[in-house]
Amino acid sequence: MEQTLTLLVLDLVGCFVFALSGGLMAVRKELDIFGVIVLACVTGLGGGFLRDMAIGATPVAALSDWRYLVVPMTAGLLTFYFHPALGRLGPMINVFDALGLGLFVIAGAVKALDFGLSPLAAAVMGLATGVGGGAIRDVLAGQVPVILRRSVFYAIPAFAGAAIVAFGLFLALPQSLVMAVAFVVCVGWRLLAMWRHWEAPLPRGSASV
């Protein structure tokens, strides 16, 4: 019961935070209120939707529990009506996005383990939960997904956090300690990468092939 409640809280808080970032991108793209809500929902729910489909957790949580729809829709409406104030919080939105990433990779890995996946597969599902919604958001917004452009910012810390949770819980280490370490590693790495402007290596020479 405790783990189920923990998973629900992680999912919903992460969903709300990610939905805010999706709504802000929609506002920047000058979408109408429907577009803002759609992009907020896609960003907040996309990763969890992909995870649940992949592990066979159907009907997916986003469709079977009304809270999963209300949370991102609320975030979208808040973004639509209060985007000037939220826009001025640019650096804070990046922090919220990092926090959402940390929450989602933990929730994704925990749920995958609950469904009997191996630690490595659970880590991959944690990664998918963390980055899936953002990737779909970027595609719908007409840009290259950030995971493909700034993997040091997103994919690597997400996988590291998910792997810590998956292997830590598989080894029966204390759940609270494992989750705390995974959260600090994922969020801390993401924020440090943004602060230090770390970039993954790019191909050398001409781009023409």
Coordinates of N, CA and C in Angstrom, one line a residue, residues 29-189:
K29 N 5.1 28.8 -28.8 CA 4.7 28.5 -30.2 C 3.4 29.2 -30.7
E30 N 2.8 30.0 -29.8 CA 1.6 30.7 -30.0 C 0.4 29.9 -30.4
L31 N 0.3 28.7 -29.7 CA -0.9 27.9 -29.8 C -2.0 28.4 -29.0
D32 N -3.3 28.0 -29.5 CA -4.4 28.5 -28.7 C -4.6 27.6 -27.5
I33 N -5.7 27.9 -26.7 CA -5.9 27.3 -25.4 C -6.0 25.7 -25.6
F34 N -6.6 25.3 -26.6 CA -6.7 23.8 -26.9 C -5.3 23.2 -27.1
G35 N -4.5 23.9 -27.9 CA -3.1 23.5 -28.2 C -2.3 23.4 -26.9
V36 N -2.4 24.5 -26.1 CA -1.7 24.5 -24.8 C -2.0 23.3 -23.9
I37 N -3.3 23.0 -23.8 CA -3.7 21.9 -23.0 C -3.2 20.6 -23.5
V38 N -3.3 20.4 -24.9 CA -2.9 19.2 -25.5 C -1.4 19.0 -25.3
L39 N -0.6 20.0 -25.5 CA 0.8 19.8 -25.4 C 1.2 19.6 -23.9
A40 N 0.5 20.3 -23.0 CA 0.7 20.0 -21.5 C 0.4 18.6 -21.2
C41 N -0.7 18.1 -21.7 CA -1.1 16.7 -21.4 C -0.1 15.7 -22.0
V42 N 0.3 15.9 -23.2 CA 1.2 15.0 -23.9 C 2.5 15.0 -23.1
T43 N 3.0 16.1 -22.7 CA 4.3 16.2 -22.0 C 4.2 15.5 -20.6
G44 N 3.1 15.7 -19.9 CA 2.9 15.1 -18.6 C 2.6 13.7 -18.6
L45 N 1.9 13.2 -19.7 CA 1.4 11.8 -19.7 C 2.1 10.9 -20.6
G46 N 2.9 11.5 -21.6 CA 3.5 10.7 -22.6 C 4.4 9.6 -22.2
G47 N 5.3 9.9 -21.2 CA 6.3 8.9 -20.8 C 5.6 7.8 -20.0
G48 N 4.7 8.1 -19.1 CA 4.0 7.1 -18.4 C 3.1 6.2 -19.3
F49 N 2.5 6.8 -20.3 CA 1.7 6.1 -21.3 C 2.6 5.0 -22.0
L50 N 3.7 5.5 -22.5 CA 4.6 4.6 -23.2 C 5.1 3.4 -22.3
R51 N 5.4 3.8 -21.0 CA 5.8 2.8 -20.0 C 4.8 1.7 -19.8
D52 N 3.5 2.2 -19.5 CA 2.5 1.3 -19.2 C 2.1 0.4 -20.4
M53 N 2.2 0.9 -21.6 CA 2.0 0.1 -22.8 C 3.1 -1.0 -23.0
A54 N 4.3 -0.6 -22.7 CA 5.4 -1.5 -22.9 C 5.4 -2.6 -21.9
I55 N 5.0 -2.4 -20.6 CA 5.1 -3.4 -19.6 C 3.7 -4.1 -19.4
G56 N 2.7 -3.7 -20.2 CA 1.4 -4.4 -20.2 C 0.5 -4.0 -19.1
A57 N 0.8 -2.8 -18.5 CA -0.1 -2.3 -17.5 C -1.3 -1.6 -18.1
T58 N -2.3 -2.4 -18.6 CA -3.4 -1.8 -19.2 C -4.7 -2.1 -18.5
P59 N -5.7 -1.2 -18.6 CA -5.6 0.1 -19.2 C -4.6 1.0 -18.5
V60 N -3.9 1.8 -19.3 CA -2.9 2.6 -18.8 C -3.4 3.6 -17.7
A61 N -2.6 3.9 -16.8 CA -3.0 4.8 -15.7 C -3.6 6.1 -16.2
A62 N -3.0 6.6 -17.3 CA -3.5 7.9 -17.8 C -5.0 7.9 -18.2
L63 N -5.5 6.7 -18.5 CA -6.9 6.5 -18.9 C -7.8 5.9 -17.9
S64 N -7.2 5.2 -16.9 CA -8.0 4.5 -15.9 C -8.2 5.3 -14.6
D65 N -7.4 6.3 -14.4 CA -7.5 7.1 -13.2 C -7.7 8.6 -13.6
W66 N -8.8 9.2 -13.2 CA -9.2 10.5 -13.6 C -8.1 11.6 -13.2
R67 N -7.4 11.3 -12.1 CA -6.4 12.2 -11.6 C -5.3 12.5 -12.6
Y68 N -5.0 11.5 -13.4 CA -3.9 11.6 -14.3 C -4.3 12.5 -15.5
L69 N -5.6 12.7 -15.7 CA -6.0 13.7 -16.8 C -6.2 15.1 -16.2
V70 N -6.7 15.1 -15.0 CA -7.0 16.4 -14.3 C -5.7 17.2 -14.1
V71 N -4.7 16.5 -13.6 CA -3.4 17.2 -13.2 C -2.8 17.9 -14.4
P72 N -2.5 17.3 -15.5 CA -1.9 18.0 -16.6 C -2.8 19.1 -17.3
M73 N -4.1 18.8 -17.3 CA -5.1 19.8 -17.8 C -5.0 21.1 -16.9
T74 N -5.0 20.9 -15.6 CA -4.9 22.0 -14.7 C -3.6 22.8 -14.9
A75 N -2.5 22.0 -15.1 CA -1.2 22.7 -15.4 C -1.3 23.5 -16.7
G76 N -1.9 22.9 -17.7 CA -2.1 23.6 -19.0 C -2.9 24.9 -18.9
L77 N -4.0 24.8 -18.1 CA -4.8 26.0 -17.9 C -4.0 27.1 -17.1
L78 N -3.3 26.7 -16.1 CA -2.5 27.6 -15.3 C -1.5 28.3 -16.2
T79 N -0.8 27.5 -17.1 CA 0.2 28.1 -18.0 C -0.5 29.0 -19.0
F80 N -1.6 28.7 -19.5 CA -2.3 29.5 -20.5 C -2.6 30.9 -19.9
Y81 N -3.2 30.9 -18.7 CA -3.7 32.2 -18.1 C -2.6 32.9 -17.3
F82 N -1.5 32.2 -16.9 CA -0.5 32.9 -16.1 C 0.9 32.8 -16.7
H83 N 0.9 32.6 -18.0 CA 2.2 32.3 -18.6 C 3.2 33.5 -18.5
P84 N 2.7 34.8 -18.4 CA 3.7 35.9 -18.2 C 4.5 35.7 -16.9
A85 N 3.8 35.4 -15.9 CA 4.5 35.2 -14.6 C 5.4 33.9 -14.6
L86 N 4.9 32.9 -15.2 CA 5.7 31.6 -15.3 C 6.9 31.8 -16.2
G87 N 6.7 32.6 -17.3 CA 7.8 32.8 -18.2 C 8.9 33.6 -17.6
R88 N 8.6 34.5 -16.6 CA 9.7 35.2 -15.9 C 10.4 34.3 -15.0
L89 N 9.9 33.1 -14.7 CA 10.5 32.1 -13.9 C 11.3 31.1 -14.7
G90 N 11.9 31.6 -15.8 CA 12.6 30.7 -16.7 C 13.6 29.7 -16.0
P91 N 14.5 30.2 -15.3 CA 15.5 29.3 -14.6 C 14.7 28.4 -13.6
M92 N 13.7 28.9 -13.0 CA 13.0 28.0 -12.0 C 12.2 26.9 -12.8
I93 N 11.7 27.2 -14.0 CA 11.1 26.1 -14.8 C 12.1 25.0 -15.1
N94 N 13.3 25.4 -15.4 CA 14.3 24.4 -15.7 C 14.6 23.5 -14.4
V95 N 14.5 24.2 -13.3 CA 14.7 23.4 -12.0 C 13.5 22.5 -11.8
F96 N 12.3 23.0 -12.1 CA 11.1 22.1 -12.0 C 11.1 21.0 -13.0
D97 N 11.6 21.2 -14.2 CA 11.8 20.2 -15.2 C 12.7 19.1 -14.7
A98 N 13.8 19.5 -14.1 CA 14.8 18.6 -13.5 C 14.2 17.8 -12.4
L99 N 13.4 18.4 -11.6 CA 12.7 17.7 -10.5 C 11.7 16.7 -11.0
G100 N 11.0 17.1 -12.1 CA 10.0 16.2 -12.7 C 10.7 15.0 -13.3
L101 N 11.9 15.2 -13.9 CA 12.7 14.1 -14.5 C 13.1 13.1 -13.4
G102 N 13.5 13.7 -12.3 CA 13.9 12.8 -11.2 C 12.8 12.0 -10.7
L103 N 11.6 12.6 -10.5 CA 10.4 11.9 -10.0 C 10.0 10.8 -11.0
F104 N 10.0 11.1 -12.3 CA 9.4 10.2 -13.3 C 10.3 9.0 -13.5
V105 N 11.6 9.2 -13.5 CA 12.5 8.0 -13.7 C 12.4 7.0 -12.5
I106 N 12.2 7.6 -11.3 CA 12.0 6.7 -10.2 C 10.7 5.9 -10.3
A107 N 9.6 6.7 -10.6 CA 8.3 6.1 -10.7 C 8.3 5.0 -11.8
G108 N 8.9 5.3 -12.9 CA 8.9 4.4 -14.1 C 9.7 3.1 -13.7
A109 N 10.8 3.2 -13.1 CA 11.6 2.0 -12.7 C 10.9 1.2 -11.7
V110 N 10.3 1.8 -10.7 CA 9.6 1.1 -9.6 C 8.4 0.3 -10.2
K111 N 7.6 0.9 -11.1 CA 6.5 0.3 -11.6 C 6.9 -0.9 -12.5
A112 N 8.0 -0.7 -13.3 CA 8.5 -1.8 -14.1 C 8.9 -3.0 -13.3
L113 N 9.6 -2.7 -12.1 CA 10.0 -3.8 -11.3 C 8.8 -4.5 -10.7
D114 N 7.7 -3.8 -10.4 CA 6.5 -4.4 -9.8 C 5.9 -5.3 -10.8
F115 N 6.1 -5.1 -12.1 CA 5.5 -5.9 -13.2 C 6.5 -7.0 -13.6
G116 N 7.5 -7.3 -12.8 CA 8.4 -8.4 -13.0 C 9.5 -8.2 -14.0
L117 N 9.8 -7.0 -14.4 CA 10.9 -6.8 -15.4 C 12.3 -6.9 -14.6
S118 N 13.3 -7.3 -15.4 CA 14.6 -7.3 -14.8 C 15.1 -5.9 -14.5
P119 N 16.1 -5.8 -13.6 CA 16.6 -4.5 -13.3 C 17.1 -3.6 -14.5
L120 N 17.7 -4.2 -15.5 CA 18.1 -3.5 -16.6 C 16.9 -3.0 -17.4
A121 N 16.0 -3.9 -17.7 CA 14.8 -3.5 -18.4 C 14.0 -2.4 -17.6
A122 N 14.0 -2.5 -16.3 CA 13.3 -1.5 -15.5 C 14.0 -0.2 -15.6
A123 N 15.3 -0.2 -15.7 CA 16.0 1.1 -15.8 C 15.7 1.7 -17.2
V124 N 15.6 0.9 -18.2 CA 15.2 1.4 -19.5 C 13.8 2.0 -19.5
M125 N 12.9 1.3 -18.8 CA 11.5 1.9 -18.6 C 11.5 3.2 -17.8
G126 N 12.4 3.3 -16.8 CA 12.5 4.5 -16.1 C 13.0 5.6 -17.0
L127 N 13.9 5.3 -17.8 CA 14.4 6.3 -18.8 C 13.3 6.7 -19.7
A128 N 12.5 5.7 -20.3 CA 11.4 6.1 -21.2 C 10.3 6.9 -20.5
T129 N 10.1 6.6 -19.2 CA 9.1 7.4 -18.5 C 9.5 8.9 -18.4
G130 N 10.8 9.0 -18.1 CA 11.4 10.4 -17.9 C 11.5 11.2 -19.1
V131 N 11.8 10.6 -20.3 CA 12.0 11.4 -21.5 C 11.0 11.3 -22.5
G132 N 10.1 10.3 -22.4 CA 9.1 10.1 -23.5 C 8.2 11.2 -23.7
G133 N 7.6 11.8 -22.7 CA 6.7 12.9 -22.9 C 7.3 14.1 -23.5
G134 N 8.6 14.4 -23.1 CA 9.3 15.6 -23.7 C 9.6 15.3 -25.1
A135 N 9.9 14.1 -25.5 CA 10.3 13.8 -26.9 C 9.0 14.0 -27.8
I136 N 7.9 13.5 -27.3 CA 6.6 13.6 -28.1 C 6.3 15.1 -28.2
R137 N 6.4 15.9 -27.1 CA 6.2 17.3 -27.1 C 7.0 18.0 -28.1
D138 N 8.3 17.7 -28.2 CA 9.2 18.4 -29.1 C 8.8 18.1 -30.6
V139 N 8.4 16.8 -30.9 CA 8.0 16.4 -32.2 C 6.8 17.2 -32.6
L140 N 5.8 17.2 -31.7 CA 4.6 18.0 -32.0 C 4.8 19.4 -32.2
A141 N 5.8 20.0 -31.5 CA 6.1 21.4 -31.6 C 7.1 21.7 -32.8
G142 N 7.4 20.7 -33.5 CA 8.2 20.9 -34.7 C 9.7 21.1 -34.5
Q143 N 10.3 20.5 -33.5 CA 11.7 20.6 -33.3 C 12.3 19.3 -32.9
V144 N 13.6 19.2 -33.1 CA 14.4 18.0 -32.7 C 14.3 17.7 -31.2
P145 N 13.9 16.5 -30.8 CA 13.7 16.3 -29.4 C 15.0 16.6 -28.6
V146 N 14.8 17.2 -27.4 CA 16.0 17.6 -26.7 C 16.9 16.4 -26.3
I147 N 16.3 15.3 -26.1 CA 17.1 14.1 -25.7 C 18.1 13.7 -26.8
L148 N 17.8 14.1 -28.1 CA 18.8 13.8 -29.1 C 19.8 15.0 -29.3
R149 N 19.5 16.1 -28.7 CA 20.4 17.3 -28.9 C 21.3 17.5 -27.6
R150 N 20.7 17.1 -26.5 CA 21.4 17.4 -25.2 C 21.3 16.2 -24.3
S151 N 21.9 15.1 -24.8 CA 21.8 13.8 -24.0 C 22.4 13.9 -22.7
V152 N 23.5 14.8 -22.5 CA 24.2 14.9 -21.2 C 23.2 15.6 -20.3
F153 N 22.3 16.5 -20.8 CA 21.3 17.1 -20.0 C 20.2 16.2 -19.5
Y154 N 19.8 15.3 -20.3 CA 18.6 14.5 -20.1 C 18.8 13.0 -20.0
A155 N 19.2 12.4 -21.1 CA 19.2 11.0 -21.2 C 20.1 10.3 -20.2
I156 N 21.3 10.8 -20.1 CA 22.3 10.1 -19.2 C 21.9 10.2 -17.8
P157 N 21.6 11.4 -17.2 CA 21.2 11.5 -15.8 C 19.9 10.7 -15.6
A158 N 19.0 10.7 -16.6 CA 17.7 9.9 -16.4 C 18.0 8.5 -16.3
F159 N 18.9 7.9 -17.1 CA 19.2 6.5 -17.1 C 20.0 6.2 -15.8
A160 N 20.9 7.1 -15.4 CA 21.6 6.8 -14.1 C 20.7 6.7 -12.9
G161 N 19.7 7.7 -12.9 CA 18.8 7.6 -11.7 C 17.9 6.4 -11.8
A162 N 17.4 6.0 -13.0 CA 16.6 4.9 -13.1 C 17.4 3.6 -12.8
A163 N 18.6 3.5 -13.2 CA 19.4 2.3 -12.9 C 19.7 2.2 -11.4
I164 N 19.9 3.3 -10.7 CA 20.1 3.2 -9.2 C 18.9 2.6 -8.6
V165 N 17.7 3.1 -9.0 CA 16.5 2.6 -8.4 C 16.3 1.1 -8.7
A166 N 16.4 0.8 -10.0 CA 16.1 -0.6 -10.4 C 17.1 -1.6 -9.7
F167 N 18.4 -1.3 -9.7 CA 19.3 -2.3 -9.2 C 19.3 -2.2 -7.6
G168 N 19.1 -1.0 -7.1 CA 19.0 -0.9 -5.6 C 17.9 -1.7 -5.0
L169 N 16.7 -1.5 -5.6 CA 15.5 -2.2 -5.1 C 15.6 -3.7 -5.4
F170 N 16.2 -4.1 -6.5 CA 16.4 -5.5 -6.8 C 17.3 -6.2 -5.8
L171 N 18.2 -5.4 -5.3 CA 19.2 -6.0 -4.3 C 18.6 -5.8 -2.8
A172 N 17.3 -5.4 -2.8 CA 16.6 -5.3 -1.5 C 17.3 -4.2 -0.5
L173 N 17.9 -3.2 -1.1 CA 18.4 -2.1 -0.3 C 17.2 -1.3 0.2
P174 N 17.4 -0.5 1.3 CA 16.2 0.3 1.8 C 15.6 1.2 0.7
Q175 N 14.3 1.1 0.6 CA 13.6 1.8 -0.5 C 13.8 3.4 -0.4
S176 N 13.7 3.9 0.7 CA 13.8 5.4 0.9 C 15.2 5.9 0.5
L177 N 16.2 5.1 1.0 CA 17.6 5.5 0.7 C 17.8 5.4 -0.8
V178 N 17.4 4.3 -1.4 CA 17.6 4.1 -2.9 C 17.0 5.2 -3.7
M179 N 15.7 5.6 -3.4 CA 15.0 6.6 -4.1 C 15.7 8.0 -3.9
A180 N 16.1 8.2 -2.7 CA 16.7 9.5 -2.4 C 18.0 9.7 -3.2
V181 N 18.9 8.6 -3.2 CA 20.1 8.7 -3.9 C 19.9 8.9 -5.4
A182 N 18.9 8.1 -5.9 CA 18.6 8.2 -7.4 C 18.1 9.6 -7.7
F183 N 17.3 10.2 -6.9 CA 16.7 11.5 -7.1 C 17.8 12.5 -7.1
V184 N 18.7 12.5 -6.2 CA 19.8 13.4 -6.1 C 20.7 13.3 -7.3
V185 N 21.1 12.1 -7.6 CA 22.0 11.9 -8.8 C 21.4 12.4 -10.1
C186 N 20.1 12.0 -10.3 CA 19.5 12.4 -11.6 C 19.3 14.0 -11.6
V187 N 18.7 14.5 -10.6 CA 18.4 16.0 -10.6 C 19.7 16.8 -10.5
G188 N 20.6 16.3 -9.7 CA 21.9 17.0 -9.5 C 22.7 17.0 -10.8
W189 N 22.7 15.9 -11.5 CA 23.5 15.8 -12.7 C 22.8 16.7 -13.8

